PDB file of C-alpha atoms in Angstrom:
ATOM      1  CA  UNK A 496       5.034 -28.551  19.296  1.00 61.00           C
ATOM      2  CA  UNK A 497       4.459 -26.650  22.598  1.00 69.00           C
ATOM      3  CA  UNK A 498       0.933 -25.513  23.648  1.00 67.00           C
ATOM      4  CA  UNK A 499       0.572 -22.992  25.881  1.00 67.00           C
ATOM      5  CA  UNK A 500      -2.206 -21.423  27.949  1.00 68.00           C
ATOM      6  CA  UNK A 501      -2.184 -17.602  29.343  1.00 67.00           C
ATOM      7  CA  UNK A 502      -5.066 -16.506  31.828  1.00 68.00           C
ATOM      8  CA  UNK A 503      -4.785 -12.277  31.546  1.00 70.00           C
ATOM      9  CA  UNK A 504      -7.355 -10.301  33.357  1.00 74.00           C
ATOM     10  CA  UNK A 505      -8.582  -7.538  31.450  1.00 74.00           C
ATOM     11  CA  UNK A 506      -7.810  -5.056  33.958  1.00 75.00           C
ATOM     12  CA  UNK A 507      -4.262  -5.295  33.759  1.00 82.00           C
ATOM     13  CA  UNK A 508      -4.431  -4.937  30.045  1.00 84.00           C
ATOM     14  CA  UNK A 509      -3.150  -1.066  29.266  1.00 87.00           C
ATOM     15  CA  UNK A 510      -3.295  -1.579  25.108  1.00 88.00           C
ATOM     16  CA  UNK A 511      -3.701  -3.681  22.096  1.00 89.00           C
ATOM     17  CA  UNK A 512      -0.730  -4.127  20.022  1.00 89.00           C
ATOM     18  CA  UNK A 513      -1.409  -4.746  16.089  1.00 88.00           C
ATOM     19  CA  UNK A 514       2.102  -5.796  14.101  1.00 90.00           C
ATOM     20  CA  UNK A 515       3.122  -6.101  10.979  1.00 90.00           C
ATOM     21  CA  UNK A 516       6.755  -7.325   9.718  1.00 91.00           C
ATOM     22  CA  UNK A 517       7.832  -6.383   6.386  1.00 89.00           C
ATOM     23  CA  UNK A 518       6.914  -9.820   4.735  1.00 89.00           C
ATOM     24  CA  UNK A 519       3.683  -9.893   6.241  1.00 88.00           C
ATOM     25  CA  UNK A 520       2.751  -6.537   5.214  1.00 87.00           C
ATOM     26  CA  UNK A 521       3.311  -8.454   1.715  1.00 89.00           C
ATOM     27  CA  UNK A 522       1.315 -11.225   2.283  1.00 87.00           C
ATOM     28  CA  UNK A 523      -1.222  -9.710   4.775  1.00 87.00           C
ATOM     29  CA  UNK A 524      -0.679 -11.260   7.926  1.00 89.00           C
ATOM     30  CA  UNK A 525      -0.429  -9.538  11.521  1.00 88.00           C
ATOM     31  CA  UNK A 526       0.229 -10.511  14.834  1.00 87.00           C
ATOM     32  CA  UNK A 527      -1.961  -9.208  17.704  1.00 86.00           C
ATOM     33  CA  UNK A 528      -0.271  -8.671  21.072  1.00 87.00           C
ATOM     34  CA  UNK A 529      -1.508  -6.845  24.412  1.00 86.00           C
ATOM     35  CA  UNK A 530       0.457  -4.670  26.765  1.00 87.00           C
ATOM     36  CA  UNK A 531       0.215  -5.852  30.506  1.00 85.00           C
ATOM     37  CA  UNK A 532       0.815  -3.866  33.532  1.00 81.00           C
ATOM     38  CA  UNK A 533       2.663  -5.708  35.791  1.00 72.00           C
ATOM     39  CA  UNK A 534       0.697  -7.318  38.712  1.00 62.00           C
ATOM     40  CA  UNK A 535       2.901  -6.057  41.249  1.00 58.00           C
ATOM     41  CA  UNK A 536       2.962  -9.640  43.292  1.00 55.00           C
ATOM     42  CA  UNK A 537       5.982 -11.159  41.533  1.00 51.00           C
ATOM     43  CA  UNK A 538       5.130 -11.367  38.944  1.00 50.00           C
ATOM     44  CA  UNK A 539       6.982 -14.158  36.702  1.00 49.00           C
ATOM     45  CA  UNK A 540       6.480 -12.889  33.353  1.00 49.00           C
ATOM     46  CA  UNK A 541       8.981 -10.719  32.290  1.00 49.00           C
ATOM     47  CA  UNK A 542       8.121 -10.155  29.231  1.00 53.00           C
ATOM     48  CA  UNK A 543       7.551  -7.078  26.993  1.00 58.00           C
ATOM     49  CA  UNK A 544       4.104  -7.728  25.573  1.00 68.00           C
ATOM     50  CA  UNK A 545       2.090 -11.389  25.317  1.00 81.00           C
ATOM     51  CA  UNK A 546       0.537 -12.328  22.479  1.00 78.00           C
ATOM     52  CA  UNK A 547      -3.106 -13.477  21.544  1.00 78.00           C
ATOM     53  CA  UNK A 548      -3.374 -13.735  18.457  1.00 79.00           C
ATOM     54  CA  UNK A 549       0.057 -15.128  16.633  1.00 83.00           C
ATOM     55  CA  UNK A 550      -0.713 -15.257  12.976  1.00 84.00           C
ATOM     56  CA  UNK A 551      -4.238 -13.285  11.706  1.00 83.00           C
ATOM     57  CA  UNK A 552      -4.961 -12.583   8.077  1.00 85.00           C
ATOM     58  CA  UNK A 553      -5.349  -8.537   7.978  1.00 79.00           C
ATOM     59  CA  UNK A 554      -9.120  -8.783   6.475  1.00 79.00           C
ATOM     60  CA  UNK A 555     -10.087 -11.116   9.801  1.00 80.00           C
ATOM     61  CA  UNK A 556      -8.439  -9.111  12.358  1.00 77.00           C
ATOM     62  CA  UNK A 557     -10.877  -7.261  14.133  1.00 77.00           C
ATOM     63  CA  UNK A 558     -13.431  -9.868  14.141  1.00 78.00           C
ATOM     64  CA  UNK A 559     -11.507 -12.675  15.824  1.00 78.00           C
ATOM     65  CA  UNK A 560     -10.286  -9.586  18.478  1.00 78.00           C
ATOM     66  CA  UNK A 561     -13.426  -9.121  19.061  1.00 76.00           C
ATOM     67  CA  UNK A 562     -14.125 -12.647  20.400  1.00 73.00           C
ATOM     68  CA  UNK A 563     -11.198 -12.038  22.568  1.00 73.00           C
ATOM     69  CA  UNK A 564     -11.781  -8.619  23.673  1.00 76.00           C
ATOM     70  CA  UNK A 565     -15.012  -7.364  22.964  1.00 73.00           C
ATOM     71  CA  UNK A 566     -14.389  -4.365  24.678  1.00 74.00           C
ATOM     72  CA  UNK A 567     -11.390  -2.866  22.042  1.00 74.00           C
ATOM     73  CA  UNK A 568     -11.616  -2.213  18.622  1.00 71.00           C
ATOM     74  CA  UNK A 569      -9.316  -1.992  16.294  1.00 69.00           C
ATOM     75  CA  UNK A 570      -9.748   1.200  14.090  1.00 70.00           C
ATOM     76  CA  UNK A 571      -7.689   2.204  11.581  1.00 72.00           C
ATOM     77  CA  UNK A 572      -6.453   5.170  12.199  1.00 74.00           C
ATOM     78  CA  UNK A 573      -5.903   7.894   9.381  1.00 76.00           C
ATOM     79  CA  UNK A 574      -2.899   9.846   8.092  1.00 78.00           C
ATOM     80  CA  UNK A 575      -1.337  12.310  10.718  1.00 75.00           C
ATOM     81  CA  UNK A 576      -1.369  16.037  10.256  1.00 78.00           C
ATOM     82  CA  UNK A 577       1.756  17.174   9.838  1.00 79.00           C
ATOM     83  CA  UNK A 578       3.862  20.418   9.218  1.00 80.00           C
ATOM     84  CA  UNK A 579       4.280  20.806   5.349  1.00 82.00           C
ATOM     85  CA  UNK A 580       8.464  19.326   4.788  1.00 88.00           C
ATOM     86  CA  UNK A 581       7.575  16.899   7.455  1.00 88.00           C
ATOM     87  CA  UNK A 582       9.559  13.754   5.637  1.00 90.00           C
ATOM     88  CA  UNK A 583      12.338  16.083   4.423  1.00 91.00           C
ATOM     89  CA  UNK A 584      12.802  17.264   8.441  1.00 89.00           C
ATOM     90  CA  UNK A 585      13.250  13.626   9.636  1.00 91.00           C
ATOM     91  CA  UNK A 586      15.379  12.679   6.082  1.00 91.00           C
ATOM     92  CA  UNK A 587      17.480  15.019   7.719  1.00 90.00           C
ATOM     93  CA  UNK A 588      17.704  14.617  11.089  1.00 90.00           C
ATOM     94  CA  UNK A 589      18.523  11.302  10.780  1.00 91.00           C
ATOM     95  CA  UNK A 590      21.250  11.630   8.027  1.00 90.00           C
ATOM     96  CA  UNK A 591      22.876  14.156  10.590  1.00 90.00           C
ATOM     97  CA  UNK A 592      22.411  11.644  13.194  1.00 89.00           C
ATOM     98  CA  UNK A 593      24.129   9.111  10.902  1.00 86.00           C
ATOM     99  CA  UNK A 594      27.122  10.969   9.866  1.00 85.00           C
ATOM    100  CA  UNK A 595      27.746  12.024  13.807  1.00 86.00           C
ATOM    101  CA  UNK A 596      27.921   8.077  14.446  1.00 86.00           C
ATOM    102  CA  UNK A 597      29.695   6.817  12.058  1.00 83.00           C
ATOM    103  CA  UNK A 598      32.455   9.846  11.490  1.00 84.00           C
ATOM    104  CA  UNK A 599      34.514   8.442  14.426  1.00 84.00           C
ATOM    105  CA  UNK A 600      34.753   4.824  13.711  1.00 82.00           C
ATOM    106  CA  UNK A 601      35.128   5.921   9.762  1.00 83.00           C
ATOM    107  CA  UNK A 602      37.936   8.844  10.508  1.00 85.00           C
ATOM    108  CA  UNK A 603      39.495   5.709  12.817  1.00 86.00           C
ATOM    109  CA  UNK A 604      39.044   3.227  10.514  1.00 82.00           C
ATOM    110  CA  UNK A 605      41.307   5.036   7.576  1.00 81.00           C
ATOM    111  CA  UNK A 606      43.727   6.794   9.973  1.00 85.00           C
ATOM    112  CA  UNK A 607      44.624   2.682  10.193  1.00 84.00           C
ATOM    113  CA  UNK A 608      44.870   1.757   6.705  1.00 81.00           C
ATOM    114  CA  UNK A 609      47.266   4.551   6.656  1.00 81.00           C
ATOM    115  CA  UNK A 610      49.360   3.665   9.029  1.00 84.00           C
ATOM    116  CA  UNK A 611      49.346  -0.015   8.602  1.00 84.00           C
ATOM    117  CA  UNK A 612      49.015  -0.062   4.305  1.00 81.00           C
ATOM    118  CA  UNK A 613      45.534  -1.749   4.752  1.00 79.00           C
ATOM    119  CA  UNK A 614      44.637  -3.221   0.905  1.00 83.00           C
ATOM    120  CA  UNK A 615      42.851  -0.594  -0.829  1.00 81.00           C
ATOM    121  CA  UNK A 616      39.800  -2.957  -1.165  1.00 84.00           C
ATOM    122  CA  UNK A 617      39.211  -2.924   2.512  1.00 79.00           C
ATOM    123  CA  UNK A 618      38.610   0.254   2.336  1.00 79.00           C
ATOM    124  CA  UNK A 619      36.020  -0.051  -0.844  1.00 83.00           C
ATOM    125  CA  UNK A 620      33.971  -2.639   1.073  1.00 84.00           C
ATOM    126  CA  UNK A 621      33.846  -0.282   4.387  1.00 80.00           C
ATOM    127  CA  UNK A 622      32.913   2.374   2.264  1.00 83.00           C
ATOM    128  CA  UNK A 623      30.020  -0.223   0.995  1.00 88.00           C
ATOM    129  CA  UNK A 624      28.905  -1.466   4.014  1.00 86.00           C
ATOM    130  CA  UNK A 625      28.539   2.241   5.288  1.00 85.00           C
ATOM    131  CA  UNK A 626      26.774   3.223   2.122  1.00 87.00           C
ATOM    132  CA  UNK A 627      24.257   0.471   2.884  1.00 90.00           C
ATOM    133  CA  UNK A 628      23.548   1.277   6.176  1.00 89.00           C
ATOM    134  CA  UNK A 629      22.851   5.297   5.698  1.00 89.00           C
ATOM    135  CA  UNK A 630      20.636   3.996   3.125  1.00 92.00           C
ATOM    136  CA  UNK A 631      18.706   1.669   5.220  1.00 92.00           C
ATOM    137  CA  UNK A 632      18.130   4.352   7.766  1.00 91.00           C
ATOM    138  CA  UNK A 633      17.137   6.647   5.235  1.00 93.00           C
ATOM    139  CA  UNK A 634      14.121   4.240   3.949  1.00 94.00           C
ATOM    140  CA  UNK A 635      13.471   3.101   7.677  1.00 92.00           C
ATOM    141  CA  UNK A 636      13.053   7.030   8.553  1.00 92.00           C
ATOM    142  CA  UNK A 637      10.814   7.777   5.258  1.00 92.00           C
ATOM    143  CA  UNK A 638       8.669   3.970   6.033  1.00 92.00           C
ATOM    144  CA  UNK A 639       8.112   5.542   9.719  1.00 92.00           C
ATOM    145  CA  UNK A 640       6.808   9.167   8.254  1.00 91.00           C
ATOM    146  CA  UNK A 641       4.585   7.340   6.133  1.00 90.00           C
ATOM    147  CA  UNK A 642       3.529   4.772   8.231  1.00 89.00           C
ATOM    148  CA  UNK A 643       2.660   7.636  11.343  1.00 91.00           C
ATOM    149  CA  UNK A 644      -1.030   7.671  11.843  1.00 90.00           C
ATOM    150  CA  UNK A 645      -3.267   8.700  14.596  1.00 90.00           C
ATOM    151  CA  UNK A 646      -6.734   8.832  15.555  1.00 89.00           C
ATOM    152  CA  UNK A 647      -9.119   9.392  18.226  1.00 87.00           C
ATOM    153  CA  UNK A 648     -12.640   8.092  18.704  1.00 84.00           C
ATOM    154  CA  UNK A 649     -14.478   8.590  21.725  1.00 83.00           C
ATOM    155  CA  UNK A 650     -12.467   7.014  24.764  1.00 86.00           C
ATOM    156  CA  UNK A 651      -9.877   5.060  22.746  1.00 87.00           C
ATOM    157  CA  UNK A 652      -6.412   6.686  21.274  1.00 90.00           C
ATOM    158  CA  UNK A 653      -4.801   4.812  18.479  1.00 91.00           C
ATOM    159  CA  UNK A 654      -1.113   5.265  16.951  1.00 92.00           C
ATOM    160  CA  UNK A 655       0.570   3.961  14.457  1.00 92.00           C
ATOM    161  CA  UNK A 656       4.087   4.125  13.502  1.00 92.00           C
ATOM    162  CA  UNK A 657       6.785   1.766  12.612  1.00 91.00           C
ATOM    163  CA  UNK A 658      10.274   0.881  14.026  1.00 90.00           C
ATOM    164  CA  UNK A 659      12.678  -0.621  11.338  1.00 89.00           C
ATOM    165  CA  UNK A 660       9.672  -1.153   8.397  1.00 91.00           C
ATOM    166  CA  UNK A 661       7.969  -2.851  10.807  1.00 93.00           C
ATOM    167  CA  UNK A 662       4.405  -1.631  11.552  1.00 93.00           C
ATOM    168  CA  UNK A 663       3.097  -0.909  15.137  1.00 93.00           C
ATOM    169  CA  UNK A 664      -0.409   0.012  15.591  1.00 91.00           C
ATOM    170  CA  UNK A 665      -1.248   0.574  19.291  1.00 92.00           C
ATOM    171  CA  UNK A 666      -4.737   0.980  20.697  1.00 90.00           C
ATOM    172  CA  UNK A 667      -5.576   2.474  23.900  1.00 90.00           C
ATOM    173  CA  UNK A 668      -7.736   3.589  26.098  1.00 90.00           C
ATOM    174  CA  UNK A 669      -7.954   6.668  28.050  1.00 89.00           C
ATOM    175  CA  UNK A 670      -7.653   5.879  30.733  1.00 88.00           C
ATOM    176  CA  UNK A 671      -5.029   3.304  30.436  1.00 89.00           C
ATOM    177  CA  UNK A 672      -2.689   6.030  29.175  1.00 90.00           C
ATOM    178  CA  UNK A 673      -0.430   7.638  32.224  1.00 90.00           C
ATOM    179  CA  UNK A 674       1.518  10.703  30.724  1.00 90.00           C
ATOM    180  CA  UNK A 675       2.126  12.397  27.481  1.00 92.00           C
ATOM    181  CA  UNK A 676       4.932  14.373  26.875  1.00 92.00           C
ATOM    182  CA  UNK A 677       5.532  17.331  24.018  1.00 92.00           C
ATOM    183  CA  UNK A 678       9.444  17.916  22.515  1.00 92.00           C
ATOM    184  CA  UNK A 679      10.619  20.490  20.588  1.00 90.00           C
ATOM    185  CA  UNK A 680      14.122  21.297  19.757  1.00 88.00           C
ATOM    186  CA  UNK A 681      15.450  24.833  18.092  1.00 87.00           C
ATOM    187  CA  UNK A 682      15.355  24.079  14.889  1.00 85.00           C
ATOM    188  CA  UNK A 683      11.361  23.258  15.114  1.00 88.00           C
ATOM    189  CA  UNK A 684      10.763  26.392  16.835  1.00 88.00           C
ATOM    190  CA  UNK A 685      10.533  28.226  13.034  1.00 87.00           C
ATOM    191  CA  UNK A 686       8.442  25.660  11.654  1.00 87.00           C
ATOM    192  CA  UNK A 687       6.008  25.330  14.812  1.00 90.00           C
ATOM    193  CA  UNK A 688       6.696  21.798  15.018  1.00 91.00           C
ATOM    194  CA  UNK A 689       6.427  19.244  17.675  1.00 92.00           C
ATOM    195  CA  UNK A 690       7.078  15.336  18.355  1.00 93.00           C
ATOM    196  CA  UNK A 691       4.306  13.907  20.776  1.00 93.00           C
ATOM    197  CA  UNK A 692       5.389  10.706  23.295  1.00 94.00           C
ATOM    198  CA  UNK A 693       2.231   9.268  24.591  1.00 93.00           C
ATOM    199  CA  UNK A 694       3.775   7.005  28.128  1.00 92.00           C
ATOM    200  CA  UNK A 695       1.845   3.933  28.689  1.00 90.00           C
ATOM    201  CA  UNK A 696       2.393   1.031  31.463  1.00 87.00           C
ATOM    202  CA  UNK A 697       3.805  -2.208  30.238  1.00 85.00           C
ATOM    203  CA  UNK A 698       5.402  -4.715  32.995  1.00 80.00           C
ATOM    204  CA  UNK A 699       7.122  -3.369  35.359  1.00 80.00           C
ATOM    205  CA  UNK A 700       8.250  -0.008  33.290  1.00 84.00           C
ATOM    206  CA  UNK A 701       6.611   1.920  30.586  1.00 86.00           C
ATOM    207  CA  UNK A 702       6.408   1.914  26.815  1.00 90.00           C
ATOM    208  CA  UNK A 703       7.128   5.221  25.020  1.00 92.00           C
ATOM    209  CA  UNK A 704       5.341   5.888  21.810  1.00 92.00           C
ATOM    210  CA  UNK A 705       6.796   8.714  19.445  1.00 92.00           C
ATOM    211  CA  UNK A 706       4.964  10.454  16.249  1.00 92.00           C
ATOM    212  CA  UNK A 707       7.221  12.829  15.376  1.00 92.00           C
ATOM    213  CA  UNK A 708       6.903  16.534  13.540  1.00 92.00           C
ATOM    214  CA  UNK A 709       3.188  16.812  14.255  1.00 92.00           C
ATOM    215  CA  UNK A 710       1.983  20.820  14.406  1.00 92.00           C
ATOM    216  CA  UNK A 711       1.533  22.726  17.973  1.00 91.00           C
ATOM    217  CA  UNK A 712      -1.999  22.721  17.453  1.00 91.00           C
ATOM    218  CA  UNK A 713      -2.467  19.292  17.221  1.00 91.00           C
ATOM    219  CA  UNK A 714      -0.242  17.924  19.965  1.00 91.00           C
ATOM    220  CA  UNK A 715      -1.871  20.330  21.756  1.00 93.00           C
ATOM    221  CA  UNK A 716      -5.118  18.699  21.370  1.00 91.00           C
ATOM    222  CA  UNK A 717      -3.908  15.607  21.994  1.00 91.00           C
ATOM    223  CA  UNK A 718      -2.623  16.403  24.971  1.00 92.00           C
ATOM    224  CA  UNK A 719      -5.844  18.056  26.319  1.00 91.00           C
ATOM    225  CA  UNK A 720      -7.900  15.142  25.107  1.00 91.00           C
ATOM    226  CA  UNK A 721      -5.540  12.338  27.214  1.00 89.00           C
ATOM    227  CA  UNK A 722      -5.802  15.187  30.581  1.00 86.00           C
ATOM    228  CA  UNK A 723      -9.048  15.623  30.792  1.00 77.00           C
ATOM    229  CA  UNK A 724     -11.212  14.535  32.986  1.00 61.00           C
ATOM    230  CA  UNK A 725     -15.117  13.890  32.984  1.00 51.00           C
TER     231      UNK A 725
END
């Protein structure tokens, strides 16, 4: 039963932040943030992004942002180009990445059921629980390469991706965006693959915003769009 009232000025707003929860993806509802640079004159709020806009039914969204901020528009941005095995490459990396995590705790784990004659159902419901969380990553990884979508129009990048089924769309500027940053590890060398980070300000620090296995050619131009300069 708390009303609040935030004064931003526009300048120190670096992007618009669309996003979308699981259950509102279901029922059509978003949440509209923006992401502030930090004032640099003590500034009091802390905070990782404020929002404007806390509940927003999908099919309204970009007109009541643009009696807010008339100067972004949300665009939805189209599927990424990506190098062909693209969701099989990050199935994979990340069921690596979940085995090298959780062989230590699970090689710990039995080597003291052994020792100590643990009840054989302890081990049935560890084995359970880490059945269910591989899985979960699994679909969290395969929601993210289907969710990854990029586009550029005129002066304004936007990105979407998604961090535990959770959409993020993020729409910025140009100008607003201070570094972007190509990785490629050996095993993407064959397949000519990169991941692109595109570094914008938020607070104090900086938000990092991954779309992963996208091809040379087109982090390439990504890269030459955000450096140039008119």
């Amino acid at each position: 039963m708390t009303k609040k009232e935030i004064q931003l000025r526009l300048s120190r707003i670096q992007a618009v932040h669309y996003e979308q929860s699981l259950l509102r993806r279901w029922v059509n509802l978003a949440t509209i943030n923006v992401l502030l640079a930090s004032s640099g004159r003590g500034d009091k709020e802390k905070q990782d992004k404020t929002t404007i806009i806390p509940v927003v039914s999908i099919s309204k969204a970009y007109h009541v942002l643009s009696d807010f901020l008339p100067s972004y528009r949300l665009i939805t941005p189209k599927k990424a180009i990506g190098i062909d095995h693209a969701m099989f490459c990050e199935l994979r990396y990340e069921m690596l990445m979940s085995l090298i995590y959780l062989t230590l705790p699970t090689v710990i784990y039995f080597g003291c059921a052994y020792v100590w004659h643990w009840p054989t159902i302890y081990s049935v419901i560890g084995i359970f629980i880490l059945s269910v969380l591989i899985i979960y990553v699994m679909i969290c990884a395969a929601v993210r390469m289907t969710d990854q979508r990029l586009v550029i129009e005129q002066e304004t990048l936007t990105l979407q991706t998604s961090q535990w089924l959770t959409k993020h769309v993020y729409t910025i500027p140009r100008d607003k965006i201070q570094g972007a940053k190509a990785n490629q590890s050996y095993f993407m060398i064959k397949s000519q693959a990169q991941h692109l980070r595109v570094i914008i300000r938020n607070g104090d620090g900086a938000k990092m915003i991954d779309m992963r296995y996208l091809p040379e050619a087109e982090v390439e131009r990504i890269i030459r769009w955000i450096t140039h300069v008119k």
